[in-house]
Short mmCIF file of C-alpha atoms in Angstrom, two decimals:
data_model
loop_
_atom_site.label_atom_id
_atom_site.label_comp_id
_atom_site.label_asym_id
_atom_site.label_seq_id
_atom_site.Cartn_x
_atom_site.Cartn_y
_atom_site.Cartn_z
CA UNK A 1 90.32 178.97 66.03
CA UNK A 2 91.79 175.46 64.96
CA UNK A 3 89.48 173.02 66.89
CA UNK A 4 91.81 169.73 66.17
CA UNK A 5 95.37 170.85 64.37
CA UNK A 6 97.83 168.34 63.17
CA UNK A 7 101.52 169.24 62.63
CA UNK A 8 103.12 168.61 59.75
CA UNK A 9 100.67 168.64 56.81
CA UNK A 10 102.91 167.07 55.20
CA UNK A 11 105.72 165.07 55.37
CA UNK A 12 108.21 163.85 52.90
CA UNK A 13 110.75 161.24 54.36
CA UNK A 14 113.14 158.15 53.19
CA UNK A 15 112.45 154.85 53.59
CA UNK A 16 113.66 153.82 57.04
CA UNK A 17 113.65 156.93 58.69
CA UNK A 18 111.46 157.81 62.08
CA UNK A 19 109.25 160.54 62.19
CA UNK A 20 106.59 162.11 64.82
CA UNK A 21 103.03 163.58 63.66
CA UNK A 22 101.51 165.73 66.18
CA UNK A 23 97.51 166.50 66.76
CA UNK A 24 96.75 168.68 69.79
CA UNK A 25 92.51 170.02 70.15
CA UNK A 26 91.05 172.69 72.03
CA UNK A 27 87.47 171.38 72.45
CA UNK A 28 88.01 170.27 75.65
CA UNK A 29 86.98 166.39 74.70
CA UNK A 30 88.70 163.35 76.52
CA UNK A 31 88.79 160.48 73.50
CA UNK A 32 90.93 161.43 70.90
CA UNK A 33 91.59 159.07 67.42
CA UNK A 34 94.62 158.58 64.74
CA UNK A 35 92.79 157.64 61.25
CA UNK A 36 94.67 156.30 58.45
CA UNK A 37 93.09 157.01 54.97
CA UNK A 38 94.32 155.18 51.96
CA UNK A 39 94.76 155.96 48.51
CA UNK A 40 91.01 154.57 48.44
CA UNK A 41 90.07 156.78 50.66
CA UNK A 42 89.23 154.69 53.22
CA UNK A 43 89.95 155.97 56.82
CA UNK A 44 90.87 153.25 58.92
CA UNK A 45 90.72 153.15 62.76
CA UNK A 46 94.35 152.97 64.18
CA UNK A 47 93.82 153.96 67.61
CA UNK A 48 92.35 155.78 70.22
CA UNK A 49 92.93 157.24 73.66
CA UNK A 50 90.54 158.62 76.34
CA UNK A 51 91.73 160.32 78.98
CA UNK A 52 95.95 159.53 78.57
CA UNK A 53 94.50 155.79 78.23
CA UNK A 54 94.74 153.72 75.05
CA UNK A 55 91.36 152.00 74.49
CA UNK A 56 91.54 150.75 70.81
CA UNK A 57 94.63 149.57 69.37
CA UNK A 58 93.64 147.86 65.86
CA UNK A 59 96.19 145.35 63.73
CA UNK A 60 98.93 148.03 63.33
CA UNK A 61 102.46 147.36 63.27
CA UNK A 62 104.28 147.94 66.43
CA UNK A 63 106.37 150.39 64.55
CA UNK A 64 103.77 152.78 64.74
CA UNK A 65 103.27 154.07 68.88
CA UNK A 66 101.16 157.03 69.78
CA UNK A 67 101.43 158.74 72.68
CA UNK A 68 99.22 161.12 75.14
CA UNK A 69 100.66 163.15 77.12
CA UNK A 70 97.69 164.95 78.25
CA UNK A 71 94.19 164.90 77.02
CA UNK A 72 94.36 168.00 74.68
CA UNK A 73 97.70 165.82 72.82
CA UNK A 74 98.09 162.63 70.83
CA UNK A 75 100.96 162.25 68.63
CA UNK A 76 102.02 159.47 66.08
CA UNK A 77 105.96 158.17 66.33
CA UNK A 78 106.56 155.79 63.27
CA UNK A 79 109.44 153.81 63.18
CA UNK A 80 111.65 152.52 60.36
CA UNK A 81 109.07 153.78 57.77
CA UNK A 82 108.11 151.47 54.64
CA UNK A 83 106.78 152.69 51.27
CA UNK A 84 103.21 151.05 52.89
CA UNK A 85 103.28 153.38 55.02
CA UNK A 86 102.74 156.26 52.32
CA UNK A 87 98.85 157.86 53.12
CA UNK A 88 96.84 160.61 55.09
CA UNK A 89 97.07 160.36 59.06
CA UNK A 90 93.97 162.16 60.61
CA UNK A 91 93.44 163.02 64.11
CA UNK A 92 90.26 163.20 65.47
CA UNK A 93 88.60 163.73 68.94
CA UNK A 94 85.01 163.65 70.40
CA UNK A 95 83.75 163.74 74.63
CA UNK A 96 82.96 160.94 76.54
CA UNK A 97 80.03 161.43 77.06
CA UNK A 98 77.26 164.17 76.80
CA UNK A 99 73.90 164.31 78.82
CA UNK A 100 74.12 160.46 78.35
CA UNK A 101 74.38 160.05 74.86
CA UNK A 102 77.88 158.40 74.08
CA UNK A 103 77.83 158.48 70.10
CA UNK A 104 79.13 162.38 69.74
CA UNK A 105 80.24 162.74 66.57
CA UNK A 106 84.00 163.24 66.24
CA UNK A 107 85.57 166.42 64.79
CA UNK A 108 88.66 165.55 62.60
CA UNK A 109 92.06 167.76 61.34
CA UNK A 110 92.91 168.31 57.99
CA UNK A 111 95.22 165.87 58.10
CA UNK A 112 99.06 164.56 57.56
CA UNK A 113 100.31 163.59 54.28
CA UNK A 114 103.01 161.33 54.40
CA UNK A 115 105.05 160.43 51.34
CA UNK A 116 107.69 157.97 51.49
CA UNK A 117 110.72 158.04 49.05
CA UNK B 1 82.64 143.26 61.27
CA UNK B 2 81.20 145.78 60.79
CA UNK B 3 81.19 146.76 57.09
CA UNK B 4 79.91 149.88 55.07
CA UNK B 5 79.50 150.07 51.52
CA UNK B 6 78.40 153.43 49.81
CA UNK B 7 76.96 153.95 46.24
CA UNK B 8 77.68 155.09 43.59
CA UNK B 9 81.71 155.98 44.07
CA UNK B 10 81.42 159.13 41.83
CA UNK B 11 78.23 161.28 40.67
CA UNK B 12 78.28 164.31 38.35
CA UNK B 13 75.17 166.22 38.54
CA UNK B 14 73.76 170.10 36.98
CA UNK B 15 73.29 172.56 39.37
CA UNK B 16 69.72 171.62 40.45
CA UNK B 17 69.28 168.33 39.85
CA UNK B 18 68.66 166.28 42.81
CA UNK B 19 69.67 163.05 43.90
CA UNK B 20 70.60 160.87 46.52
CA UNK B 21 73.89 158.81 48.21
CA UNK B 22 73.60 155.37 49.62
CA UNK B 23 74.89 154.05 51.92
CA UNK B 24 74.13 150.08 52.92
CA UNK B 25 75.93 149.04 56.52
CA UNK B 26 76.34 145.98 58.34
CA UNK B 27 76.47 146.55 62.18
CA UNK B 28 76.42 144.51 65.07
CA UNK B 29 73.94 146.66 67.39
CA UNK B 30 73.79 150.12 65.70
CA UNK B 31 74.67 152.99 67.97
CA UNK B 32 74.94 155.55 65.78
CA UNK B 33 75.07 156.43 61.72
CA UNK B 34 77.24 159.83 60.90
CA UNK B 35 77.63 161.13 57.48
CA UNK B 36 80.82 163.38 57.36
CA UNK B 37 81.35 165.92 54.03
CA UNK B 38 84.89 165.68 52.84
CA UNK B 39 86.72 168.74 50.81
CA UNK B 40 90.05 167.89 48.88
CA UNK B 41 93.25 168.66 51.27
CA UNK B 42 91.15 168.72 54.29
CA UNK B 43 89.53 166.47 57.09
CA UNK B 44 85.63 165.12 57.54
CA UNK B 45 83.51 167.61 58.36
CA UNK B 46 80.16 166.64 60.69
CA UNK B 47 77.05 166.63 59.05
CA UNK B 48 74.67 164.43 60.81
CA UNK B 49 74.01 161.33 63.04
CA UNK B 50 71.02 158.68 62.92
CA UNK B 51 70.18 157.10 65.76
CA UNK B 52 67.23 154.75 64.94
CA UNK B 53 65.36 153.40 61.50
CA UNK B 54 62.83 156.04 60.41
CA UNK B 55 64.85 159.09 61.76
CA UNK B 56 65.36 161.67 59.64
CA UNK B 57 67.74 164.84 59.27
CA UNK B 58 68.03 167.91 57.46
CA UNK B 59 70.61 170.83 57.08
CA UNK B 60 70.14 173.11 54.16
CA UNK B 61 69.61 171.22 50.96
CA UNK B 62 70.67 167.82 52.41
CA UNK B 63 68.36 165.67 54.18
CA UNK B 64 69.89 161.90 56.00
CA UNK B 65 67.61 159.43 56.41
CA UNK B 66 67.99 155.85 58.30
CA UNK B 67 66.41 152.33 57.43
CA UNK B 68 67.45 148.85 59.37
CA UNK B 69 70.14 148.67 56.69
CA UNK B 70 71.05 151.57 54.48
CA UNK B 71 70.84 155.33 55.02
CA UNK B 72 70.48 157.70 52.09
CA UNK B 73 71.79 161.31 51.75
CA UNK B 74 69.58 163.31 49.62
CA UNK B 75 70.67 166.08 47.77
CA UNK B 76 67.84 168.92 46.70
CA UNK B 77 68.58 171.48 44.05
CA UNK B 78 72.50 171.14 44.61
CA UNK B 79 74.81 173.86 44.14
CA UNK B 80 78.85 173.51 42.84
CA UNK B 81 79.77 174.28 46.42
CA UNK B 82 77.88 170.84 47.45
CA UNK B 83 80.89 169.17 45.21
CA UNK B 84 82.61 166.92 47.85
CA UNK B 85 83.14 163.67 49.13
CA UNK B 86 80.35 162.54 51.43
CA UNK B 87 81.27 159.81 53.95
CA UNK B 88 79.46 157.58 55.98
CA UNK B 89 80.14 155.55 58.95
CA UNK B 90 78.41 153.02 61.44
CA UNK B 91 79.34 153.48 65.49
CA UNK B 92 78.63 150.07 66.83
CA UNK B 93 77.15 149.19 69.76
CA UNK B 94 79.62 147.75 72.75
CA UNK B 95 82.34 149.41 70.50
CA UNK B 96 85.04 151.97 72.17
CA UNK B 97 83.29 154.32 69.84
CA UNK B 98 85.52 154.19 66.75
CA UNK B 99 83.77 154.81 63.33
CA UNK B 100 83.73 152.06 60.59
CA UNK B 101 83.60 154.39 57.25
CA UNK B 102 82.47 153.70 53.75
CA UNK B 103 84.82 154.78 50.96
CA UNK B 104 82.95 157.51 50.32
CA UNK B 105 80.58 158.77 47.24
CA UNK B 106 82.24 161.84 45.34
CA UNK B 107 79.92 164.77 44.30
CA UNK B 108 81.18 166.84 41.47
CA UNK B 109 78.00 169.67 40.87
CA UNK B 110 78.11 171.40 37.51
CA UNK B 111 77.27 174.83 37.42
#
């Protein structure tokens, strides 16, 4: 069993065009992440939502807009993509909380790979 | 802000010879260290969390350790299936638990 799938895996599009990545997890957690990872590999904190509710929304262009429509679900909605754009989206998720301790590690997908033309 | 720098970016090593990772952070109140294992294609995969300086890990041939300012991943006897990229990140503390990661250190074993 998947624990955190993302749909596509990847994702070729023009310049311009607006596209939708999808993460759904079956863990049962309530804080779920999008990641962006570079062609450094760096994986950069976009956002993250606990419980429907956004609680971190870093310096990302308001083209980009997740939404949660239940705690299992967070998708990605990009806007008018740019060549920038161009990189690996990862979902991840993790609990709240667990007999007190707050810093549960997260469990990631494998990841979107979006190309722009 | 929170920064994390890992050493060295690549390492080639025989089948069996040990080393270790680095991995030197900056945190503002450290609640938590994770070092995530990375295959090509696919997302980080868990490894281990450090809570506090002087706590140590272990998990096969991989042991995590934790100072005030760097944590090292040690590597005993590796095998070509260790060959990955290992990633570290720094949860700080008063943060809404996101992960600052390091670019990673990639592990190609020899066999």
């Amino acid at each position: 069993d998947t624990a955190v799938s993302q749909t596509p895996k990847y994702l070729v599009t023009q310049m311009g065009n607006d596209k939708s990545i999808k993460c759904e997890q079956n863990l049962g957690h309530d804080t779920m992440y999008w990641y962006k990872q570079d062609s450094k590999k760096f994986l950069k904190i976009m956002f993250s939502y606990n419980n429907k509710e956004l609680i971190i929304n870093e310096t990302v262009p308001n083209r980009f807009s997740p939404k949660s429509p239940d705690k299992a679900h967070l998708n990605l909605h990009i806007n008018s993509l740019e060549l920038g754009d161009s990189a690996v989206y990862f979902c991840a998720s993790s609990p709240h909380r667990v007999s007190g301790i707050e810093n549960q590690p997260q469990h990631f997908g494998d990841g979107t790979r979006l190309s722009i033309l | 802000e929170d920064q994390v720098t890992q050493s060295p970016e690549a390492l080639r090593l025989q089948e069996g010879e040990s080393s270790s990772l680095n991995c030197s952070y900056t945190v503002s109140g450290l609640r938590g260290l994770f070092w995530y294992r990375q295959d090509p294609g696919k997302g980080p995969e868990f490894l281990f969390t450090l809570y506090s300086a002087g706590e140590e890990k272990e998990k096969e041939r991989l042991k995590a350790t934790l100072t005030k300012k760097e944590s090292f991943l040690h590597i005993t006897a590796p095998k070509p299936e260790d060959s990955a990229t290992y990633l570290c990140a720094v949860q700080a503390a008063g943060s809404a638990r996101q992960l600052t990661f390091g670019s990673g250190t990639q592990l190609t074993v020899l066999p």
